[in-house]
PDB file of C-alpha atoms and ligand atoms in Angstrom:
ATOM      1  CA  MET A 134     -63.561 -58.558 -82.403  1.00  0.00           C
ATOM      2  CA  PHE A 135     -65.847 -58.414 -79.563  1.00  0.00           C
ATOM      3  CA  ILE A 136     -67.420 -61.651 -77.993  1.00  0.00           C
ATOM      4  CA  ALA A 137     -70.337 -60.897 -75.223  1.00  0.00           C
ATOM      5  CA  ALA A 138     -72.284 -63.967 -73.145  1.00  0.00           C
ATOM      6  CA  ASN A 139     -75.175 -63.339 -72.402  1.00  0.00           C
ATOM      7  CA  TRP A 140     -75.910 -65.743 -69.030  1.00  0.00           C
ATOM      8  CA  LYS A 141     -79.118 -64.917 -68.811  1.00  0.00           C
ATOM      9  CA  MET A 142     -81.547 -65.815 -66.295  1.00  0.00           C
ATOM     10  CA  ASN A 143     -78.622 -69.202 -66.181  1.00  0.00           C
ATOM     11  CA  LEU A 144     -75.824 -70.111 -63.862  1.00  0.00           C
ATOM     12  CA  LYS A 145     -75.362 -70.241 -60.195  1.00  0.00           C
ATOM     13  CA  LYS A 146     -72.467 -70.026 -58.008  1.00  0.00           C
ATOM     14  CA  SER A 147     -70.787 -72.723 -57.935  1.00  0.00           C
ATOM     15  CA  ASP A 148     -71.284 -72.561 -61.298  1.00  0.00           C
ATOM     16  CA  ILE A 149     -69.758 -69.614 -62.292  1.00  0.00           C
ATOM     17  CA  LYS A 150     -66.509 -71.066 -60.197  1.00  0.00           C
ATOM     18  CA  ASP A 151     -66.606 -73.869 -62.407  1.00  0.00           C
ATOM     19  CA  PHE A 152     -66.981 -72.109 -65.955  1.00  0.00           C
ATOM     20  CA  LEU A 153     -64.190 -69.351 -64.440  1.00  0.00           C
ATOM     21  CA  TYR A 154     -61.997 -72.459 -63.138  1.00  0.00           C
ATOM     22  CA  PHE A 155     -61.785 -73.525 -67.276  1.00  0.00           C
ATOM     23  CA  LEU A 156     -61.977 -69.962 -68.066  1.00  0.00           C
ATOM     24  CA  LYS A 157     -58.947 -68.935 -66.265  1.00  0.00           C
ATOM     25  CA  LYS A 158     -56.630 -71.221 -68.258  1.00  0.00           C
ATOM     26  CA  ASN A 159     -57.568 -70.158 -71.432  1.00  0.00           C
ATOM     27  CA  ASP A 160     -54.747 -67.681 -73.050  1.00  0.00           C
ATOM     28  CA  PHE A 161     -57.171 -64.487 -73.513  1.00  0.00           C
ATOM     29  CA  SER A 162     -56.042 -62.333 -76.819  1.00  0.00           C
ATOM     30  CA  ASN A 163     -55.489 -58.818 -77.106  1.00  0.00           C
ATOM     31  CA  LYS A 164     -57.310 -57.998 -80.314  1.00  0.00           C
ATOM     32  CA  ILE A 165     -60.448 -59.729 -78.031  1.00  0.00           C
ATOM     33  CA  LYS A 166     -62.656 -58.150 -75.836  1.00  0.00           C
ATOM     34  CA  LEU A 167     -64.206 -60.154 -73.967  1.00  0.00           C
ATOM     35  CA  CYS A 168     -67.353 -59.202 -71.649  1.00  0.00           C
ATOM     36  CA  ILE A 169     -69.366 -62.380 -69.918  1.00  0.00           C
ATOM     37  CA  PHE A 170     -73.029 -60.473 -68.669  1.00  0.00           C
ATOM     38  CA  PRO A 171     -74.435 -63.261 -66.250  1.00  0.00           C
ATOM     39  CA  GLN A 172     -77.451 -62.752 -63.697  1.00  0.00           C
ATOM     40  CA  SER A 173     -77.258 -59.000 -61.718  1.00  0.00           C
ATOM     41  CA  ILE A 174     -77.051 -60.899 -58.116  1.00  0.00           C
ATOM     42  CA  TYR A 175     -73.655 -62.806 -59.381  1.00  0.00           C
ATOM     43  CA  LEU A 176     -72.204 -59.685 -60.952  1.00  0.00           C
ATOM     44  CA  SER A 177     -70.132 -58.697 -57.767  1.00  0.00           C
ATOM     45  CA  TYR A 178     -68.337 -61.882 -57.429  1.00  0.00           C
ATOM     46  CA  LEU A 179     -67.725 -62.730 -60.870  1.00  0.00           C
ATOM     47  CA  ILE A 180     -65.638 -59.016 -61.138  1.00  0.00           C
ATOM     48  CA  ASP A 181     -63.503 -60.733 -58.011  1.00  0.00           C
ATOM     49  CA  LEU A 182     -63.054 -63.997 -59.551  1.00  0.00           C
ATOM     50  CA  LEU A 183     -62.187 -62.052 -62.747  1.00  0.00           C
ATOM     51  CA  GLU A 184     -59.508 -59.446 -60.611  1.00  0.00           C
ATOM     52  CA  ASN A 185     -56.405 -59.284 -62.704  1.00  0.00           C
ATOM     53  CA  THR A 186     -57.938 -61.012 -66.281  1.00  0.00           C
ATOM     54  CA  SER A 187     -58.587 -59.137 -69.171  1.00  0.00           C
ATOM     55  CA  VAL A 188     -62.156 -60.441 -69.284  1.00  0.00           C
ATOM     56  CA  LEU A 189     -64.644 -57.914 -68.619  1.00  0.00           C
ATOM     57  CA  VAL A 190     -68.483 -57.635 -67.360  1.00  0.00           C
ATOM     58  CA  GLY A 191     -71.342 -55.804 -68.184  1.00  0.00           C
ATOM     59  CA  GLY A 192     -74.969 -55.863 -67.225  1.00  0.00           C
ATOM     60  CA  GLN A 193     -78.704 -57.698 -69.006  1.00  0.00           C
ATOM     61  CA  ASN A 194     -79.718 -54.606 -68.207  1.00  0.00           C
ATOM     62  CA  CYS A 195     -80.169 -50.862 -66.120  1.00  0.00           C
ATOM     63  CA  TYR A 196     -82.914 -48.224 -65.198  1.00  0.00           C
ATOM     64  CA  TYR A 197     -82.803 -44.730 -66.809  1.00  0.00           C
ATOM     65  CA  GLU A 198     -82.391 -43.050 -63.647  1.00  0.00           C
ATOM     66  CA  LEU A 199     -79.649 -43.194 -61.305  1.00  0.00           C
ATOM     67  CA  SER A 200     -81.719 -43.474 -57.951  1.00  0.00           C
ATOM     68  CA  GLY A 201     -84.430 -43.522 -56.436  1.00  0.00           C
ATOM     69  CA  PRO A 202     -87.645 -45.368 -55.920  1.00  0.00           C
ATOM     70  CA  PHE A 203     -88.022 -47.419 -58.273  1.00  0.00           C
ATOM     71  CA  THR A 204     -88.065 -50.905 -56.444  1.00  0.00           C
ATOM     72  CA  GLY A 205     -85.956 -54.024 -58.394  1.00  0.00           C
ATOM     73  CA  GLU A 206     -84.352 -51.710 -61.352  1.00  0.00           C
ATOM     74  CA  ILE A 207     -80.980 -51.803 -61.596  1.00  0.00           C
ATOM     75  CA  SER A 208     -78.899 -48.086 -61.254  1.00  0.00           C
ATOM     76  CA  PRO A 209     -76.734 -47.512 -64.451  1.00  0.00           C
ATOM     77  CA  GLU A 210     -74.484 -45.984 -62.099  1.00  0.00           C
ATOM     78  CA  CYS A 211     -73.763 -48.668 -59.628  1.00  0.00           C
ATOM     79  CA  LEU A 212     -73.497 -51.151 -62.859  1.00  0.00           C
ATOM     80  CA  LYS A 213     -70.773 -48.765 -63.224  1.00  0.00           C
ATOM     81  CA  ASP A 214     -69.547 -48.156 -59.247  1.00  0.00           C
ATOM     82  CA  ILE A 215     -69.412 -51.954 -58.918  1.00  0.00           C
ATOM     83  CA  GLY A 216     -66.548 -52.609 -62.071  1.00  0.00           C
ATOM     84  CA  CYS A 217     -69.317 -53.106 -64.854  1.00  0.00           C
ATOM     85  CA  ASN A 218     -67.567 -51.451 -68.306  1.00  0.00           C
ATOM     86  CA  TYR A 219     -71.024 -52.438 -70.391  1.00  0.00           C
ATOM     87  CA  VAL A 220     -74.576 -52.842 -70.517  1.00  0.00           C
ATOM     88  CA  ILE A 221     -77.330 -54.877 -72.644  1.00  0.00           C
ATOM     89  CA  LEU A 222     -80.534 -52.719 -72.972  1.00  0.00           C
ATOM     90  CA  GLY A 223     -83.773 -53.477 -75.327  1.00  0.00           C
ATOM     91  CA  HIS A 224     -82.689 -57.135 -75.575  1.00  0.00           C
ATOM     92  CA  SER A 225     -85.629 -59.007 -77.393  1.00  0.00           C
ATOM     93  CA  GLU A 226     -86.986 -60.732 -74.247  1.00  0.00           C
ATOM     94  CA  ARG A 227     -86.759 -57.606 -72.229  1.00  0.00           C
ATOM     95  CA  ARG A 228     -88.682 -56.215 -75.694  1.00  0.00           C
ATOM     96  CA  THR A 229     -91.362 -59.131 -75.696  1.00  0.00           C
ATOM     97  CA  HIS A 230     -91.535 -60.485 -71.566  1.00  0.00           C
ATOM     98  CA  PHE A 231     -91.398 -56.873 -69.735  1.00  0.00           C
ATOM     99  CA  LYS A 232     -92.276 -54.949 -72.277  1.00  0.00           C
ATOM    100  CA  GLU A 233     -89.811 -52.291 -72.856  1.00  0.00           C
ATOM    101  CA  SER A 234     -90.631 -49.701 -76.003  1.00  0.00           C
ATOM    102  CA  SER A 235     -87.739 -48.177 -78.004  1.00  0.00           C
ATOM    103  CA  THR A 236     -88.274 -45.064 -76.296  1.00  0.00           C
ATOM    104  CA  HIS A 237     -87.611 -46.792 -73.229  1.00  0.00           C
ATOM    105  CA  VAL A 238     -84.190 -48.568 -74.121  1.00  0.00           C
ATOM    106  CA  LYS A 239     -82.988 -45.057 -76.048  1.00  0.00           C
ATOM    107  CA  MET A 240     -83.537 -43.279 -71.831  1.00  0.00           C
ATOM    108  CA  CYS A 241     -81.707 -46.076 -70.574  1.00  0.00           C
ATOM    109  CA  ALA A 242     -78.497 -45.369 -72.743  1.00  0.00           C
ATOM    110  CA  GLU A 243     -78.714 -41.633 -72.453  1.00  0.00           C
ATOM    111  CA  THR A 244     -78.492 -42.822 -68.929  1.00  0.00           C
ATOM    112  CA  ALA A 245     -76.031 -45.682 -69.262  1.00  0.00           C
ATOM    113  CA  LEU A 246     -73.393 -43.042 -70.992  1.00  0.00           C
ATOM    114  CA  LYS A 247     -73.300 -40.940 -68.725  1.00  0.00           C
ATOM    115  CA  THR A 248     -72.281 -42.964 -65.793  1.00  0.00           C
ATOM    116  CA  SER A 249     -69.545 -44.204 -69.275  1.00  0.00           C
ATOM    117  CA  LEU A 250     -71.285 -47.330 -69.491  1.00  0.00           C
ATOM    118  CA  THR A 251     -71.357 -48.512 -73.107  1.00  0.00           C
ATOM    119  CA  PRO A 252     -74.927 -49.978 -74.124  1.00  0.00           C
ATOM    120  CA  ILE A 253     -75.593 -52.738 -76.594  1.00  0.00           C
ATOM    121  CA  ILE A 254     -78.109 -52.354 -78.294  1.00  0.00           C
ATOM    122  CA  CYS A 255     -80.080 -54.757 -79.390  1.00  0.00           C
ATOM    123  CA  VAL A 256     -82.649 -54.765 -82.190  1.00  0.00           C
ATOM    124  CA  GLY A 257     -84.164 -57.626 -84.288  1.00  0.00           C
ATOM    125  CA  GLU A 258     -87.352 -58.080 -86.590  1.00  0.00           C
ATOM    126  CA  SER A 259     -89.727 -61.551 -86.102  1.00  0.00           C
ATOM    127  CA  TYR A 260     -90.332 -64.028 -88.318  1.00  0.00           C
ATOM    128  CA  GLU A 261     -93.589 -62.747 -89.588  1.00  0.00           C
ATOM    129  CA  ASP A 262     -91.832 -59.386 -90.331  1.00  0.00           C
ATOM    130  CA  ARG A 263     -88.582 -60.880 -92.604  1.00  0.00           C
ATOM    131  CA  MET A 264     -91.627 -63.584 -94.394  1.00  0.00           C
ATOM    132  CA  ASN A 265     -93.492 -59.968 -95.128  1.00  0.00           C
ATOM    133  CA  ASN A 266     -90.034 -58.640 -96.426  1.00  0.00           C
ATOM    134  CA  GLU A 267     -90.363 -56.034 -93.582  1.00  0.00           C
ATOM    135  CA  GLU A 268     -87.364 -56.586 -91.608  1.00  0.00           C
ATOM    136  CA  LEU A 269     -85.267 -53.367 -92.937  1.00  0.00           C
ATOM    137  CA  ASN A 270     -87.928 -51.001 -92.600  1.00  0.00           C
ATOM    138  CA  PHE A 271     -89.102 -52.571 -89.211  1.00  0.00           C
ATOM    139  CA  ILE A 272     -85.033 -52.481 -88.087  1.00  0.00           C
ATOM    140  CA  GLU A 273     -85.103 -48.633 -89.395  1.00  0.00           C
ATOM    141  CA  ASN A 274     -87.721 -47.948 -87.313  1.00  0.00           C
ATOM    142  CA  GLN A 275     -86.737 -49.412 -84.170  1.00  0.00           C
ATOM    143  CA  ILE A 276     -83.356 -47.444 -84.519  1.00  0.00           C
ATOM    144  CA  TYR A 277     -84.588 -44.543 -84.861  1.00  0.00           C
ATOM    145  CA  HIS A 278     -86.443 -44.779 -81.722  1.00  0.00           C
ATOM    146  CA  SER A 279     -84.172 -46.541 -80.055  1.00  0.00           C
ATOM    147  CA  ILE A 280     -80.478 -45.230 -80.221  1.00  0.00           C
ATOM    148  CA  PRO A 281     -79.390 -41.710 -78.773  1.00  0.00           C
ATOM    149  CA  ASN A 282     -78.932 -39.209 -80.952  1.00  0.00           C
ATOM    150  CA  ILE A 283     -75.782 -38.405 -79.368  1.00  0.00           C
ATOM    151  CA  GLU A 284     -72.305 -39.262 -80.612  1.00  0.00           C
ATOM    152  CA  GLU A 285     -71.256 -41.554 -78.473  1.00  0.00           C
ATOM    153  CA  ASN A 286     -69.788 -44.790 -77.724  1.00  0.00           C
ATOM    154  CA  PHE A 287     -72.134 -47.868 -77.773  1.00  0.00           C
ATOM    155  CA  TYR A 288     -72.801 -50.641 -80.176  1.00  0.00           C
ATOM    156  CA  ILE A 289     -75.783 -52.634 -81.450  1.00  0.00           C
ATOM    157  CA  ALA A 290     -76.206 -55.955 -81.361  1.00  0.00           C
ATOM    158  CA  TYR A 291     -77.950 -57.469 -84.931  1.00  0.00           C
ATOM    159  CA  GLU A 292     -80.601 -60.196 -83.086  1.00  0.00           C
ATOM    160  CA  PRO A 293     -82.967 -61.572 -85.226  1.00  0.00           C
ATOM    161  CA  ILE A 294     -85.802 -62.409 -82.578  1.00  0.00           C
ATOM    162  CA  TRP A 295     -86.239 -65.594 -85.274  1.00  0.00           C
ATOM    163  CA  SER A 296     -82.723 -66.846 -84.523  1.00  0.00           C
ATOM    164  CA  ILE A 297     -82.854 -66.868 -81.079  1.00  0.00           C
ATOM    165  CA  GLY A 298     -82.593 -70.331 -79.228  1.00  0.00           C
ATOM    166  CA  THR A 299     -84.052 -71.927 -82.105  1.00  0.00           C
ATOM    167  CA  GLY A 300     -80.892 -73.170 -84.346  1.00  0.00           C
ATOM    168  CA  SER A 301     -81.507 -70.988 -87.018  1.00  0.00           C
ATOM    169  CA  ILE A 302     -79.957 -68.532 -88.250  1.00  0.00           C
ATOM    170  CA  PRO A 303     -80.045 -66.234 -90.978  1.00  0.00           C
ATOM    171  CA  THR A 304     -78.154 -66.993 -94.662  1.00  0.00           C
ATOM    172  CA  ASN A 305     -74.248 -64.828 -94.803  1.00  0.00           C
ATOM    173  CA  ASN A 306     -76.441 -62.645 -97.105  1.00  0.00           C
ATOM    174  CA  GLN A 307     -78.929 -61.618 -95.399  1.00  0.00           C
ATOM    175  CA  ILE A 308     -76.194 -61.804 -91.840  1.00  0.00           C
ATOM    176  CA  PHE A 309     -74.441 -58.862 -94.630  1.00  0.00           C
ATOM    177  CA  LYS A 310     -77.221 -56.896 -95.462  1.00  0.00           C
ATOM    178  CA  MET A 311     -79.148 -56.095 -92.542  1.00  0.00           C
ATOM    179  CA  HIS A 312     -75.391 -55.507 -90.549  1.00  0.00           C
ATOM    180  CA  ASP A 313     -74.835 -52.936 -93.995  1.00  0.00           C
ATOM    181  CA  HIS A 314     -78.424 -51.095 -93.234  1.00  0.00           C
ATOM    182  CA  ILE A 315     -78.128 -50.798 -89.363  1.00  0.00           C
ATOM    183  CA  LYS A 316     -74.467 -49.360 -89.945  1.00  0.00           C
ATOM    184  CA  LYS A 317     -76.074 -46.997 -92.249  1.00  0.00           C
ATOM    185  CA  ILE A 318     -78.371 -45.900 -90.359  1.00  0.00           C
ATOM    186  CA  ALA A 319     -76.697 -44.886 -87.902  1.00  0.00           C
ATOM    187  CA  PHE A 320     -74.051 -43.281 -89.566  1.00  0.00           C
ATOM    188  CA  SER A 321     -77.075 -40.737 -90.643  1.00  0.00           C
ATOM    189  CA  ILE A 322     -77.337 -40.152 -86.945  1.00  0.00           C
ATOM    190  CA  LEU A 323     -74.370 -39.693 -85.664  1.00  0.00           C
ATOM    191  CA  LYS A 324     -72.132 -38.821 -88.610  1.00  0.00           C
ATOM    192  CA  LYS A 325     -70.073 -42.116 -86.977  1.00  0.00           C
ATOM    193  CA  ASP A 326     -69.734 -45.623 -87.717  1.00  0.00           C
ATOM    194  CA  ILE A 327     -70.855 -47.628 -85.134  1.00  0.00           C
ATOM    195  CA  LYS A 328     -69.909 -51.470 -84.827  1.00  0.00           C
ATOM    196  CA  VAL A 329     -72.748 -53.962 -84.792  1.00  0.00           C
ATOM    197  CA  LEU A 330     -72.694 -57.324 -82.922  1.00  0.00           C
ATOM    198  CA  TYR A 331     -74.532 -60.272 -84.516  1.00  0.00           C
ATOM    199  CA  GLY A 332     -76.444 -62.318 -81.953  1.00  0.00           C
ATOM    200  CA  GLY A 333     -78.433 -65.573 -82.492  1.00  0.00           C
ATOM    201  CA  SER A 334     -77.855 -69.324 -82.093  1.00  0.00           C
ATOM    202  CA  VAL A 335     -74.292 -68.747 -82.480  1.00  0.00           C
ATOM    203  CA  SER A 336     -73.193 -72.335 -82.073  1.00  0.00           C
ATOM    204  CA  PRO A 337     -69.381 -73.962 -82.816  1.00  0.00           C
ATOM    205  CA  ASN A 338     -70.500 -75.026 -85.889  1.00  0.00           C
ATOM    206  CA  ASN A 339     -71.237 -71.389 -87.363  1.00  0.00           C
ATOM    207  CA  ILE A 340     -69.524 -69.384 -86.295  1.00  0.00           C
ATOM    208  CA  ASP A 341     -66.572 -69.877 -88.678  1.00  0.00           C
ATOM    209  CA  GLU A 342     -69.489 -69.270 -91.473  1.00  0.00           C
ATOM    210  CA  ILE A 343     -70.361 -66.169 -89.303  1.00  0.00           C
ATOM    211  CA  LEU A 344     -66.875 -64.750 -89.278  1.00  0.00           C
ATOM    212  CA  LYS A 345     -66.702 -64.668 -93.250  1.00  0.00           C
ATOM    213  CA  VAL A 346     -69.185 -61.660 -93.201  1.00  0.00           C
ATOM    214  CA  SER A 347     -66.497 -58.562 -93.735  1.00  0.00           C
ATOM    215  CA  ASN A 348     -69.092 -56.389 -91.417  1.00  0.00           C
ATOM    216  CA  VAL A 349     -69.534 -58.410 -88.451  1.00  0.00           C
ATOM    217  CA  ASP A 350     -67.834 -56.874 -85.545  1.00  0.00           C
ATOM    218  CA  GLY A 351     -68.092 -59.133 -82.786  1.00  0.00           C
ATOM    219  CA  VAL A 352     -70.702 -61.727 -81.577  1.00  0.00           C
ATOM    220  CA  LEU A 353     -73.936 -61.925 -78.414  1.00  0.00           C
ATOM    221  CA  ILE A 354     -73.646 -65.278 -77.810  1.00  0.00           C
ATOM    222  CA  GLY A 355     -76.229 -67.089 -75.468  1.00  0.00           C
ATOM    223  CA  GLY A 356     -77.231 -70.485 -75.106  1.00  0.00           C
ATOM    224  CA  ALA A 357     -73.736 -72.036 -76.800  1.00  0.00           C
ATOM    225  CA  SER A 358     -72.079 -69.140 -73.696  1.00  0.00           C
ATOM    226  CA  LEU A 359     -73.276 -71.592 -71.083  1.00  0.00           C
ATOM    227  CA  LYS A 360     -70.764 -74.479 -71.461  1.00  0.00           C
ATOM    228  CA  ILE A 361     -67.584 -73.887 -71.117  1.00  0.00           C
ATOM    229  CA  LYS A 362     -66.764 -76.218 -74.146  1.00  0.00           C
ATOM    230  CA  ASP A 363     -68.893 -74.091 -76.479  1.00  0.00           C
ATOM    231  CA  PHE A 364     -67.326 -71.358 -75.916  1.00  0.00           C
ATOM    232  CA  LEU A 365     -64.309 -72.303 -75.756  1.00  0.00           C
ATOM    233  CA  ALA A 366     -64.260 -73.188 -79.313  1.00  0.00           C
ATOM    234  CA  ILE A 367     -66.128 -70.133 -80.512  1.00  0.00           C
ATOM    235  CA  TYR A 368     -63.487 -67.764 -78.643  1.00  0.00           C
ATOM    236  CA  GLY A 369     -60.967 -70.099 -80.402  1.00  0.00           C
ATOM    237  CA  SER A 370     -62.539 -69.573 -83.578  1.00  0.00           C
ATOM    238  CA  VAL A 371     -62.522 -65.970 -83.063  1.00  0.00           C
ATOM    239  CA  ALA A 372     -59.373 -65.933 -82.253  1.00  0.00           C
ATOM    240  CA  LYS A 373     -58.101 -67.926 -84.877  1.00  0.00           C
ATOM    241  CA  HIS A 374     -60.077 -65.185 -87.183  1.00  0.00           C
ATOM    242  CA  VAL A 375     -58.830 -62.124 -86.120  1.00  0.00           C
ATOM    243  CA  ASN A 376     -55.102 -63.691 -85.648  1.00  0.00           C
ATOM    244  CA  ASN A 377     -55.158 -64.106 -89.830  1.00  0.00           C
ATOM    245  CA  ASN A 378     -57.161 -60.982 -90.573  1.00  0.00           C
TER     246      ASN A 378
HETATM  247  P1  PGA B  57     -78.317 -67.644 -78.133  1.00  0.00           P
HETATM  248  O1  PGA B  57     -79.386 -66.621 -77.677  1.00  0.00           O
HETATM  249  O2  PGA B  57     -77.233 -67.246 -78.815  1.00  0.00           O
HETATM  250  O3  PGA B  57     -79.225 -68.804 -77.399  1.00  0.00           O
HETATM  251  O4  PGA B  57     -79.521 -67.717 -79.370  1.00  0.00           O
HETATM  252  C1  PGA B  57     -78.273 -65.159 -77.786  1.00  0.00           C
HETATM  253  C2  PGA B  57     -79.513 -63.675 -77.147  1.00  0.00           C
HETATM  254  O5  PGA B  57     -80.392 -64.429 -77.017  1.00  0.00           O
HETATM  255  O6  PGA B  57     -78.607 -63.139 -77.169  1.00  0.00           O
END
């Protein structure tokens, strides 16, 4: 099981210090991979605080070139250089606010893989697409254009846009159907199985229900990963789940 904590543009240095103080008191399960994605300016700070723990750190985004005249961008090679293992790519907030296309996401993923970073490639349909029963087609198209067609290691995060930060989540049946669809499409391209995370309003209240979906390989948590109490409650549910299965 994978737990990814996407802090987005939140938490200052002192907040991170407090969060880590409580997080480090926790026992970490070796059956859970836990990775935190802070704002890029705090990556090194977090990596230092997490020294000698099994908690991993990743970037919230990166560019598709390794270096050069790209003011404001983040090189995947430098993420790797400072000790990151993962990078989130194609988050719906990047796609919406920064107009990142699936082609762009794919190029970033290919470069990230060259530096041995593991991308978590996000896909997700709008509310309108779901209302028009277009969600399966939309996701299929997004995957074809966003994932590298090389047989490498990466994750896909299914994050319906209408669920991010809203408190409404798909039913277990809808999650199962979409994860199954994503895995089948990825298999047809890569000829290998891929792991799929669910993201969108994951909270201590719904995590047990989400974990009942057999093809959920982990969760990408936004808002609920900012408060240590909520985050540890989710971690505890995942730990119980992996121990019972
Ligand atoms: P949320 O965000 O958990 O606050 O809905 C998830 C995400 O955007 O990755």
